[in-house]
Coordinates of C-alpha atoms in Angstrom, one line a residue:
M1 CA -46.2 41.6 27.9
K2 CA -45.9 39.3 24.9
T3 CA -42.9 39.3 22.6
V4 CA -42.9 37.4 19.3
I5 CA -39.5 36.8 17.8
I6 CA -39.2 35.8 14.1
G7 CA -36.1 33.7 13.6
G8 CA -33.8 31.9 16.0
V9 CA -30.0 31.2 15.8
A10 CA -27.7 34.0 17.1
G11 CA -30.1 36.9 17.2
G12 CA -33.5 35.5 18.0
A13 CA -32.5 32.8 20.5
T14 CA -30.2 35.3 22.3
A15 CA -33.0 37.9 22.6
A16 CA -35.5 35.3 23.8
A17 CA -33.2 34.0 26.6
R18 CA -32.2 37.6 27.6
I19 CA -35.9 38.7 27.9
R20 CA -36.6 35.7 30.1
R21 CA -33.6 36.5 32.4
L22 CA -35.0 40.1 32.8
D23 CA -38.7 39.3 33.1
E24 CA -39.7 36.0 34.6
H25 CA -43.4 36.6 33.6
A26 CA -42.9 37.7 30.0
D27 CA -44.8 35.7 27.3
I28 CA -42.2 34.8 24.7
V29 CA -42.8 33.1 21.4
V30 CA -40.1 32.2 18.8
I31 CA -41.1 31.4 15.3
E32 CA -38.4 29.5 13.4
R33 CA -38.8 28.3 9.8
S34 CA -36.1 25.6 10.0
G35 CA -36.2 22.6 12.3
F36 CA -33.6 24.0 14.6
V37 CA -33.9 27.1 16.8
S38 CA -30.3 27.6 18.1
Y39 CA -27.3 26.0 16.4
A40 CA -23.6 26.7 15.8
N41 CA -23.9 28.2 12.4
C42 CA -20.2 28.7 12.1
G43 CA -19.5 25.0 12.9
L44 CA -21.6 23.7 10.0
P45 CA -18.7 23.1 7.5
Y46 CA -16.8 21.1 10.1
Y47 CA -19.7 18.6 10.4
I48 CA -19.6 18.1 6.6
G49 CA -15.8 17.4 7.0
D50 CA -16.4 15.0 9.9
V51 CA -14.3 17.2 12.3
I52 CA -17.5 17.4 14.3
E53 CA -18.9 13.9 14.2
D54 CA -22.1 14.1 16.3
P55 CA -24.8 16.2 14.6
E56 CA -26.3 16.9 18.0
E57 CA -23.1 18.9 18.9
L58 CA -24.3 21.5 16.4
T59 CA -27.5 22.2 18.4
L60 CA -27.0 24.6 21.2
Q61 CA -30.6 24.6 22.4
T62 CA -33.6 22.6 21.3
P63 CA -37.3 23.7 21.6
E64 CA -37.6 21.2 24.5
S65 CA -34.5 22.6 26.3
F66 CA -35.7 26.2 25.8
K67 CA -39.0 25.2 27.3
R68 CA -37.5 23.5 30.3
R69 CA -35.0 26.1 31.2
F70 CA -36.5 29.4 30.0
R71 CA -40.2 28.6 29.6
I72 CA -40.1 29.9 26.0
D73 CA -42.6 28.7 23.4
V74 CA -40.4 27.8 20.4
R75 CA -42.2 26.7 17.3
V76 CA -39.9 25.2 14.7
E77 CA -40.9 24.4 11.1
S78 CA -43.1 27.5 11.4
E79 CA -42.8 30.3 8.9
A80 CA -43.9 33.9 9.5
V81 CA -45.5 34.9 6.2
A82 CA -46.9 38.3 7.1
V83 CA -46.7 41.0 9.7
D84 CA -49.6 43.4 10.4
T85 CA -48.0 46.2 12.4
K86 CA -51.2 48.1 12.7
N87 CA -53.0 45.3 14.5
K88 CA -49.9 43.8 15.9
K89 CA -50.3 40.4 14.5
V90 CA -48.0 37.9 12.8
T91 CA -49.4 35.4 10.3
V92 CA -47.7 32.0 10.8
K93 CA -47.7 29.0 8.5
D94 CA -47.2 25.5 9.9
I95 CA -44.9 24.1 7.3
S96 CA -45.9 20.4 7.9
S97 CA -49.6 21.0 7.7
G98 CA -49.8 24.1 5.5
K99 CA -52.2 25.7 7.9
T100 CA -51.9 29.3 8.9
Y101 CA -52.9 31.2 12.1
D102 CA -52.4 34.7 13.6
E103 CA -50.2 35.4 16.6
D104 CA -50.6 38.7 18.3
Y105 CA -47.8 40.6 20.0
D106 CA -47.0 43.6 22.2
K107 CA -43.4 43.7 21.0
L108 CA -41.9 42.1 17.8
I109 CA -38.3 41.2 17.0
I110 CA -37.3 40.4 13.5
S111 CA -34.2 38.2 13.3
T112 CA -34.6 36.7 9.8
G113 CA -30.8 36.9 9.0
A114 CA -29.2 36.8 5.6
K115 CA -29.6 34.3 2.9
P116 CA -26.9 33.0 0.4
F117 CA -26.8 35.1 -2.7
I118 CA -27.7 32.9 -5.7
P119 CA -26.6 34.5 -8.9
D120 CA -29.0 34.7 -11.8
L121 CA -27.2 32.2 -14.0
P122 CA -28.4 29.3 -16.1
G123 CA -28.2 25.9 -14.4
T124 CA -28.2 26.9 -10.8
D125 CA -31.1 24.6 -10.1
D126 CA -28.9 21.5 -10.6
K127 CA -29.1 19.3 -7.5
R128 CA -25.3 19.1 -7.4
I129 CA -25.1 22.8 -6.6
F130 CA -25.2 23.6 -2.9
S131 CA -25.3 26.6 -0.7
L132 CA -24.8 26.4 3.1
R133 CA -26.9 28.3 5.6
T134 CA -29.0 26.0 7.8
V135 CA -28.5 22.7 9.6
E136 CA -30.7 21.1 6.9
D137 CA -28.3 22.4 4.2
T138 CA -25.5 20.8 6.2
F139 CA -27.2 17.4 6.4
H140 CA -28.0 17.6 2.7
I141 CA -24.3 18.2 1.7
H142 CA -23.0 15.7 4.2
D143 CA -25.3 13.0 2.9
Y144 CA -24.4 13.8 -0.7
V145 CA -20.6 13.6 0.0
H146 CA -20.9 10.3 1.9
T147 CA -23.4 8.5 -0.4
Q148 CA -22.4 9.8 -3.8
E149 CA -18.6 9.9 -3.1
P150 CA -17.8 12.9 -5.4
K151 CA -14.2 13.2 -6.5
R152 CA -14.1 16.9 -7.7
A153 CA -15.6 19.9 -6.0
V154 CA -15.6 23.5 -7.1
V155 CA -16.2 26.2 -4.5
I156 CA -17.3 29.5 -6.0
G157 CA -16.4 32.4 -3.7
G158 CA -13.6 32.9 -1.3
G159 CA -15.3 34.1 1.8
F160 CA -15.4 32.4 5.2
I161 CA -17.9 29.6 4.3
G162 CA -16.2 29.0 1.0
L163 CA -12.7 28.6 2.5
E164 CA -14.0 26.4 5.3
M165 CA -15.9 24.2 2.9
A166 CA -12.8 24.0 0.6
E167 CA -10.6 22.9 3.6
N168 CA -13.1 20.3 4.8
L169 CA -13.8 18.8 1.4
K170 CA -10.0 18.6 0.7
K171 CA -9.5 16.8 3.9
M172 CA -12.1 14.3 2.8
G173 CA -10.0 13.5 -0.2
L174 CA -11.8 15.6 -2.9
E175 CA -10.0 17.5 -5.6
V176 CA -10.9 21.1 -4.8
T177 CA -10.9 24.2 -6.9
I178 CA -11.8 27.7 -5.6
L179 CA -13.0 30.3 -8.2
Q180 CA -13.0 34.0 -7.2
R181 CA -14.2 36.8 -9.3
S182 CA -11.9 39.5 -7.8
D183 CA -8.2 39.4 -7.7
H184 CA -8.0 37.8 -4.3
L185 CA -9.8 35.7 -1.7
M186 CA -11.2 37.2 1.5
K187 CA -12.5 40.7 1.1
N188 CA -11.6 41.5 4.7
L189 CA -7.9 41.4 3.6
D190 CA -5.9 43.5 1.3
Y191 CA -4.5 41.9 -1.8
D192 CA -1.0 41.7 -0.3
M193 CA -2.1 39.9 2.8
A194 CA -4.5 37.6 0.9
T195 CA -1.6 36.3 -1.2
L196 CA -0.3 34.5 1.9
V197 CA -3.7 32.7 2.1
H198 CA -3.5 31.8 -1.6
A199 CA 0.0 30.3 -1.1
K200 CA -1.2 28.3 1.9
L201 CA -4.2 26.8 0.1
R202 CA -2.1 25.9 -2.9
S203 CA 0.5 24.3 -0.7
E204 CA -2.3 22.1 0.7
G205 CA -3.3 21.0 -2.9
I206 CA -6.2 23.3 -3.5
T207 CA -6.4 25.1 -6.8
V208 CA -7.0 28.8 -6.4
R209 CA -8.1 30.8 -9.5
T210 CA -8.8 34.5 -9.2
G211 CA -10.2 37.0 -11.7
V212 CA -12.6 34.3 -13.0
D213 CA -16.2 35.0 -14.0
V214 CA -18.7 32.2 -14.0
A215 CA -21.3 32.3 -16.8
G216 CA -23.5 29.4 -15.9
F217 CA -23.7 25.6 -15.4
E218 CA -24.5 22.6 -17.5
G219 CA -25.0 19.1 -16.3
D220 CA -25.7 15.5 -17.3
D221 CA -25.6 12.1 -15.6
K222 CA -21.8 12.2 -15.7
D223 CA -20.9 15.5 -14.1
I224 CA -21.7 19.2 -13.8
R225 CA -19.8 21.7 -15.9
I226 CA -19.0 25.2 -14.8
L227 CA -19.1 27.6 -17.7
L228 CA -16.5 30.4 -17.5
N229 CA -16.6 33.6 -19.5
D230 CA -13.5 32.8 -21.5
D231 CA -15.4 29.8 -23.0
E232 CA -13.5 27.4 -20.7
T233 CA -15.5 24.6 -19.1
L234 CA -14.6 23.2 -15.7
P235 CA -16.0 19.8 -14.8
A236 CA -17.0 18.8 -11.3
D237 CA -19.1 16.4 -9.3
M238 CA -20.4 19.1 -6.9
V239 CA -20.4 22.8 -6.6
I240 CA -20.5 25.0 -3.5
L241 CA -22.0 28.5 -4.1
S242 CA -20.5 30.9 -1.6
V243 CA -20.6 34.2 -3.3
G244 CA -22.0 36.2 -0.4
V245 CA -25.2 36.8 1.4
T246 CA -28.0 39.3 1.3
P247 CA -30.4 40.4 4.1
E248 CA -33.6 38.3 4.1
T249 CA -36.0 41.2 4.6
E250 CA -39.0 40.5 2.3
L251 CA -41.2 40.1 5.4
A252 CA -40.0 43.5 6.8
K253 CA -40.4 45.1 3.4
D254 CA -44.0 43.9 3.1
A255 CA -44.7 45.1 6.6
G256 CA -43.7 48.6 5.6
L257 CA -40.4 48.9 7.6
E258 CA -37.8 51.3 6.4
L259 CA -35.0 49.6 4.5
G260 CA -31.5 50.7 3.7
I261 CA -28.4 49.2 2.2
K262 CA -29.3 46.2 0.0
D263 CA -32.7 46.3 1.6
A264 CA -31.4 45.7 5.1
V265 CA -33.7 46.9 7.9
V266 CA -32.9 50.4 9.2
V267 CA -32.7 50.5 13.0
N268 CA -31.6 53.0 15.7
D269 CA -29.1 52.3 18.4
K270 CA -31.9 50.7 20.5
M271 CA -32.5 48.3 17.6
E272 CA -35.9 49.9 17.0
T273 CA -37.2 49.9 13.5
S274 CA -39.2 52.7 11.8
V275 CA -42.4 51.1 13.2
P276 CA -43.2 51.4 16.9
D277 CA -42.8 48.2 19.0
V278 CA -40.9 46.4 16.2
Y279 CA -37.2 45.7 16.6
A280 CA -34.8 44.0 14.3
V281 CA -31.4 42.4 14.9
G282 CA -28.6 40.4 13.2
D283 CA -27.7 40.0 9.6
A284 CA -31.0 41.5 8.5
V285 CA -30.2 45.0 9.7
Q286 CA -27.6 47.6 8.7
K287 CA -25.1 48.5 11.3
I288 CA -22.8 51.3 12.2
N289 CA -19.1 50.8 11.4
M290 CA -17.3 52.1 14.5
V291 CA -14.3 53.2 12.4
T292 CA -16.1 55.3 9.8
G293 CA -19.3 56.1 11.7
K294 CA -21.3 55.1 8.6
E295 CA -23.9 52.5 8.0
T296 CA -22.8 49.2 6.6
L297 CA -23.6 45.5 6.4
I298 CA -21.7 43.1 8.7
S299 CA -22.8 39.5 8.7
L300 CA -21.1 38.1 11.9
A301 CA -22.4 36.2 14.9
G302 CA -20.8 38.6 17.5
P303 CA -22.7 41.7 16.4
A304 CA -25.9 39.7 16.1
N305 CA -25.7 38.5 19.7
K306 CA -24.9 42.0 21.1
Q307 CA -27.8 43.5 19.1
A308 CA -30.2 40.9 20.4
R309 CA -29.2 41.7 24.0
V310 CA -29.7 45.5 23.3
A311 CA -33.2 44.8 21.8
A312 CA -34.2 42.6 24.8
D313 CA -33.0 45.2 27.3
N314 CA -35.0 48.0 25.7
I315 CA -38.1 45.8 25.5
C316 CA -37.8 45.1 29.2
G317 CA -37.4 48.8 30.0
I318 CA -33.6 48.9 30.4
E319 CA -31.8 51.7 28.6
S320 CA -29.3 50.1 26.3
S321 CA -27.7 51.0 23.0
Y322 CA -25.7 49.3 20.3
K323 CA -22.5 51.2 19.6
G324 CA -21.6 49.5 16.3
S325 CA -19.0 47.0 15.1
V326 CA -15.4 46.9 13.8
A327 CA -16.1 43.6 12.0
S328 CA -13.5 41.6 13.9
S329 CA -13.1 38.1 12.5
V330 CA -10.9 35.0 12.6
I331 CA -10.8 31.9 10.5
K332 CA -8.8 28.6 10.6
I333 CA -7.3 27.6 7.2
F334 CA -5.7 24.2 7.8
D335 CA -3.0 25.1 10.4
M336 CA -3.0 28.8 9.5
T337 CA -5.0 31.4 11.4
V338 CA -6.2 34.5 9.5
A339 CA -7.8 37.4 11.4
S340 CA -8.8 41.0 10.8
T341 CA -10.5 44.0 12.4
G342 CA -11.6 47.4 11.2
L343 CA -10.9 48.6 7.7
T344 CA -8.5 47.2 5.1
E345 CA -6.0 49.8 3.7
K346 CA -7.9 49.7 0.4
D347 CA -11.3 50.4 2.1
A348 CA -9.7 53.1 4.3
K349 CA -8.5 54.9 1.2
A350 CA -11.8 54.5 -0.5
A351 CA -13.5 56.0 2.6
G352 CA -11.3 59.1 2.2
Y353 CA -8.7 58.5 4.9
D354 CA -5.1 59.7 4.3
C355 CA -3.6 56.6 5.7
E356 CA -0.5 54.4 5.9
S357 CA 0.2 50.9 7.0
V358 CA 3.1 49.1 8.7
V359 CA 3.8 45.5 7.9
L360 CA 5.8 43.3 10.3
S361 CA 6.6 39.6 10.7
P362 CA 7.2 38.9 14.3
A363 CA 7.4 35.5 16.0
S364 CA 4.3 34.2 17.8
H365 CA 6.4 34.0 21.0
A366 CA 10.0 34.4 22.1
G367 CA 12.2 33.1 19.3
Y368 CA 14.5 31.1 21.7
Y369 CA 11.6 29.1 23.1
P370 CA 10.8 26.1 20.9
G371 CA 7.9 26.3 18.4
A372 CA 7.8 29.9 17.6
K373 CA 6.2 30.7 14.2
V374 CA 6.2 33.8 12.1
M375 CA 3.0 35.8 11.8
T376 CA 2.5 38.7 9.3
M377 CA 0.8 41.7 10.6
K378 CA -0.5 44.8 8.8
V379 CA -1.8 47.7 10.8
T380 CA -3.4 50.7 9.1
F381 CA -3.7 54.2 10.6
E382 CA -4.6 57.7 9.7
K383 CA -1.5 59.8 9.2
N384 CA -2.5 63.1 10.8
T385 CA -4.5 61.8 13.7
Q386 CA -2.9 58.4 14.3
K387 CA -6.4 57.0 14.4
L388 CA -6.3 53.2 14.2
L389 CA -8.3 52.1 11.2
G390 CA -7.7 48.4 11.0
A391 CA -5.4 45.4 11.2
Q392 CA -4.9 42.1 9.4
I393 CA -2.8 39.1 10.7
V394 CA -1.9 35.9 8.9
G395 CA -0.2 33.4 11.2
H396 CA -0.7 30.5 13.5
E397 CA -1.1 30.4 17.3
G398 CA -1.3 33.8 18.9
T399 CA -2.9 35.4 15.9
D400 CA -6.3 35.6 17.6
K401 CA -4.8 37.2 20.7
R402 CA -3.2 40.0 18.8
I403 CA -6.2 40.8 16.6
D404 CA -8.4 41.0 19.8
V405 CA -5.9 43.5 21.4
L406 CA -6.0 45.6 18.2
A407 CA -9.8 45.4 18.0
T408 CA -10.1 46.5 21.6
A409 CA -7.8 49.4 21.0
I410 CA -10.0 50.5 18.0
C411 CA -13.2 50.1 19.9
L412 CA -11.9 52.2 22.8
G413 CA -10.6 54.9 20.5
A414 CA -6.9 54.4 21.2
T415 CA -4.6 56.1 18.8
A416 CA -1.8 54.1 17.0
D417 CA 1.0 55.6 19.2
K418 CA -0.7 54.0 22.3
L419 CA 0.0 50.5 21.0
K420 CA 3.6 50.9 22.1
D421 CA 2.5 51.7 25.6
L422 CA 0.2 48.7 26.1
D423 CA 1.3 46.5 29.1
L424 CA 0.7 43.1 27.7
A425 CA 1.4 39.7 29.3
Y426 CA 4.7 38.1 28.6
A427 CA 6.3 34.7 29.2
P428 CA 8.5 33.0 26.6
P429 CA 5.9 30.3 25.6
F430 CA 3.3 33.0 24.8
S431 CA 5.0 36.2 23.6
S432 CA 8.1 38.3 23.6
A433 CA 9.0 41.1 26.0
K434 CA 8.1 43.5 23.1
D435 CA 4.8 42.0 22.0
P436 CA 4.0 42.1 18.2
V437 CA 1.3 44.7 19.0
N438 CA 3.9 46.9 20.8
M439 CA 6.2 46.4 17.8
A440 CA 3.6 47.7 15.5
G441 CA 3.2 50.8 17.8
F442 CA 7.0 51.4 17.8
M443 CA 7.0 51.3 14.0
I444 CA 4.1 53.6 13.6
D445 CA 5.7 56.0 16.1
N446 CA 8.9 56.0 14.0
I447 CA 7.0 56.8 10.9
V448 CA 4.8 59.5 12.4
S449 CA 7.8 61.2 14.0
G450 CA 9.7 61.2 10.7
R451 CA 12.5 59.0 12.0
V452 CA 11.6 56.4 9.3
K453 CA 10.4 56.7 5.8
Q454 CA 9.2 53.6 4.1
F455 CA 8.4 52.2 0.6
T456 CA 6.1 49.3 -0.2
W457 CA 5.9 46.2 -2.3
D458 CA 3.8 47.8 -5.0
T459 CA 6.4 50.6 -5.6
V460 CA 9.5 48.4 -6.0
E461 CA 9.1 47.8 -9.7
K462 CA 8.5 51.6 -10.2
L463 CA 11.9 52.5 -8.6
P464 CA 14.3 53.7 -11.3
R465 CA 17.2 51.4 -12.2
D466 CA 19.1 54.1 -14.0
G467 CA 21.4 55.0 -11.2
S468 CA 19.5 58.0 -9.9
V469 CA 18.7 56.1 -6.7
T470 CA 20.6 53.5 -4.7
L471 CA 18.9 50.1 -4.0
I472 CA 20.5 48.0 -1.3
D473 CA 19.7 44.5 0.1
V474 CA 21.3 44.3 3.6
R475 CA 20.9 40.5 4.1
T476 CA 23.7 38.1 4.2
P477 CA 25.4 37.1 0.9
G478 CA 23.8 33.6 1.2
E479 CA 20.3 35.0 1.6
Y480 CA 20.9 37.4 -1.3
K481 CA 22.2 34.7 -3.6
R482 CA 19.2 32.5 -3.0
S483 CA 16.8 35.3 -4.2
H484 CA 16.6 39.0 -4.3
A485 CA 14.7 41.9 -5.9
E486 CA 15.9 43.0 -9.2
G487 CA 18.4 45.8 -9.1
F488 CA 19.2 45.6 -5.4
L489 CA 22.9 45.4 -4.5
N490 CA 24.1 43.4 -1.6
V491 CA 25.7 45.3 1.3
P492 CA 25.2 43.3 4.5
V493 CA 24.1 45.4 7.4
D494 CA 27.1 44.5 9.6
E495 CA 29.4 45.8 6.8
I496 CA 27.5 49.0 6.0
R497 CA 29.6 51.4 8.1
E498 CA 32.8 50.3 6.5
R499 CA 31.3 50.5 3.0
L500 CA 29.7 54.0 3.1
D501 CA 32.1 55.1 0.4
E502 CA 30.2 52.8 -2.0
I503 CA 26.9 54.6 -1.3
D504 CA 26.4 58.0 -3.0
K505 CA 25.1 60.4 -0.4
T506 CA 23.5 62.6 -3.0
K507 CA 21.0 60.0 -4.0
P508 CA 18.0 58.5 -2.2
V509 CA 18.7 55.1 -0.7
Y510 CA 16.1 52.3 -0.7
V511 CA 16.9 49.5 1.7
M512 CA 15.5 46.0 2.0
C513 CA 16.1 43.0 4.2
Q514 CA 14.3 39.7 5.1
S515 CA 11.8 41.0 7.6
G516 CA 12.4 44.8 7.9
I517 CA 14.5 44.8 11.1
R518 CA 18.0 44.8 9.6
S519 CA 16.9 47.3 6.9
Y520 CA 15.6 49.6 9.7
I521 CA 19.0 49.3 11.5
A522 CA 20.7 50.1 8.2
C523 CA 18.5 53.1 7.6
R524 CA 19.2 54.5 11.1
I525 CA 23.0 54.2 10.3
L526 CA 22.6 55.8 7.0
S527 CA 20.3 58.5 8.3
G528 CA 22.8 59.3 11.0
E529 CA 25.4 59.8 8.3
G530 CA 23.2 62.2 6.4
Y531 CA 21.6 59.9 3.8
D532 CA 18.0 60.2 2.5
C533 CA 16.9 56.6 3.4
Y534 CA 13.8 54.6 2.9
N535 CA 13.0 51.3 4.6
F536 CA 11.1 48.5 2.9
S537 CA 7.8 47.7 4.6
G538 CA 7.5 44.0 5.4
G539 CA 10.9 42.7 4.2
Y540 CA 11.9 40.6 1.2
R541 CA 10.0 37.6 2.6
F542 CA 6.7 39.6 2.3
F543 CA 7.7 41.0 -1.1
N544 CA 8.5 37.5 -2.5
A545 CA 5.2 36.2 -1.1
V546 CA 3.1 39.0 -2.6
T547 CA 4.8 39.1 -6.0
G548 CA 5.4 35.4 -6.4
G549 CA 9.1 35.9 -6.7
H550 CA 8.8 38.3 -9.6

């Protein structure tokens, strides 16, 4: 049996290696347009920033190493230009010579990935405007930065590649500005959580501008100018375009394969396309979101690898199916770690879920052990079923561990109340006896049971200040004096029992503290005394970060 694979990297290279492990006698040909068949795509920005110094470290496998270990015929700098599914042939163009030839197949895997979206704006052909997808792109940007020594860089788009490029260029000494069309960076985060990322970038000297529309580019020998829709002009020495990706499926479209969202290839759970003996994997295909059960686009290496394994299994006669993805991700932003899984609260509501979220700020490990750092967690769940819908964490060490636990819970169908029952490893340097994931479960259990009612950062300004409700800040007088939300009176939690006569029992009481713990204790005291009490979700620290102190 002969399998031709169009495209390498995560999907194609993984499928090729898996087929060989399952069938020693299979004939396997990989057609790759670039000069590199298997490389660390996610590591490319770190080579530009000299964090990874040896370019060979980016290459996971070469055509030669594939040949030696797996006896796979890898043809780089070869472009598949047409697929004849009726006669089972792929027309291949040798890029160096320009000559074409036909390659027949028994099974075909399309792993053409996604390409950077280039907006239809004037001036995008300027040589100082870059996008990043391949190793060749990386070398091009690396050479430009080191030979031209630019001083000012503008990154357009606040996704993973954009933020990693911004960090690496800043560390190289460039003045960096990030422009984002929406109101916050990182669409895998809600606005409130993304504000923590904004603050971190600004603290590192990066300018972050949201709600900005780019109208085009103009350039001369001196610099390139980004034209904004408010008639402002922003000068720079280089621009990184990172405004998203789109499935690269022109080949599949011309071959008559069924396409779906943004022309992504439609596949079943065996990774089979609408045409017999043709499979597709990776960023070129639409996937099932495991939370909603609906088709979506998820451009991540993990799902691509899993899909490639499924396709290879089925080609080799092994029953295998791809269950979908919860889009788990993690990124390093300087010394900060940002991770997410599942749906944001905004997306969950848009999908029709009646949902709620808890926000907590636990320490990365036991507070009495040196080096503990605060992480901010947001866990979203469906109210009536307690179905876990998603989670977001902004922190430092330990962030990836917690998001993986939450992703596992979602994948296995655990409900939110089960988080409190998870038996997680504990030692002071690594966690607390009540792990942050357990704490999220305790909080959700309190809300679902009705023991706790909460209010959120976006409702604080809407609370009446006419005396019809009572607003209380239960932090210490020193904390309160430094900064507090408008209209909140200071009644420290340790004094609240002695000062109940100052709190009108006929009015709802809204309570805030620094992190949410003391306000929870205060609410339990007040509820026990018959008050209608609401605890602030996330604490004043979170409120101040989201609102900028306003």
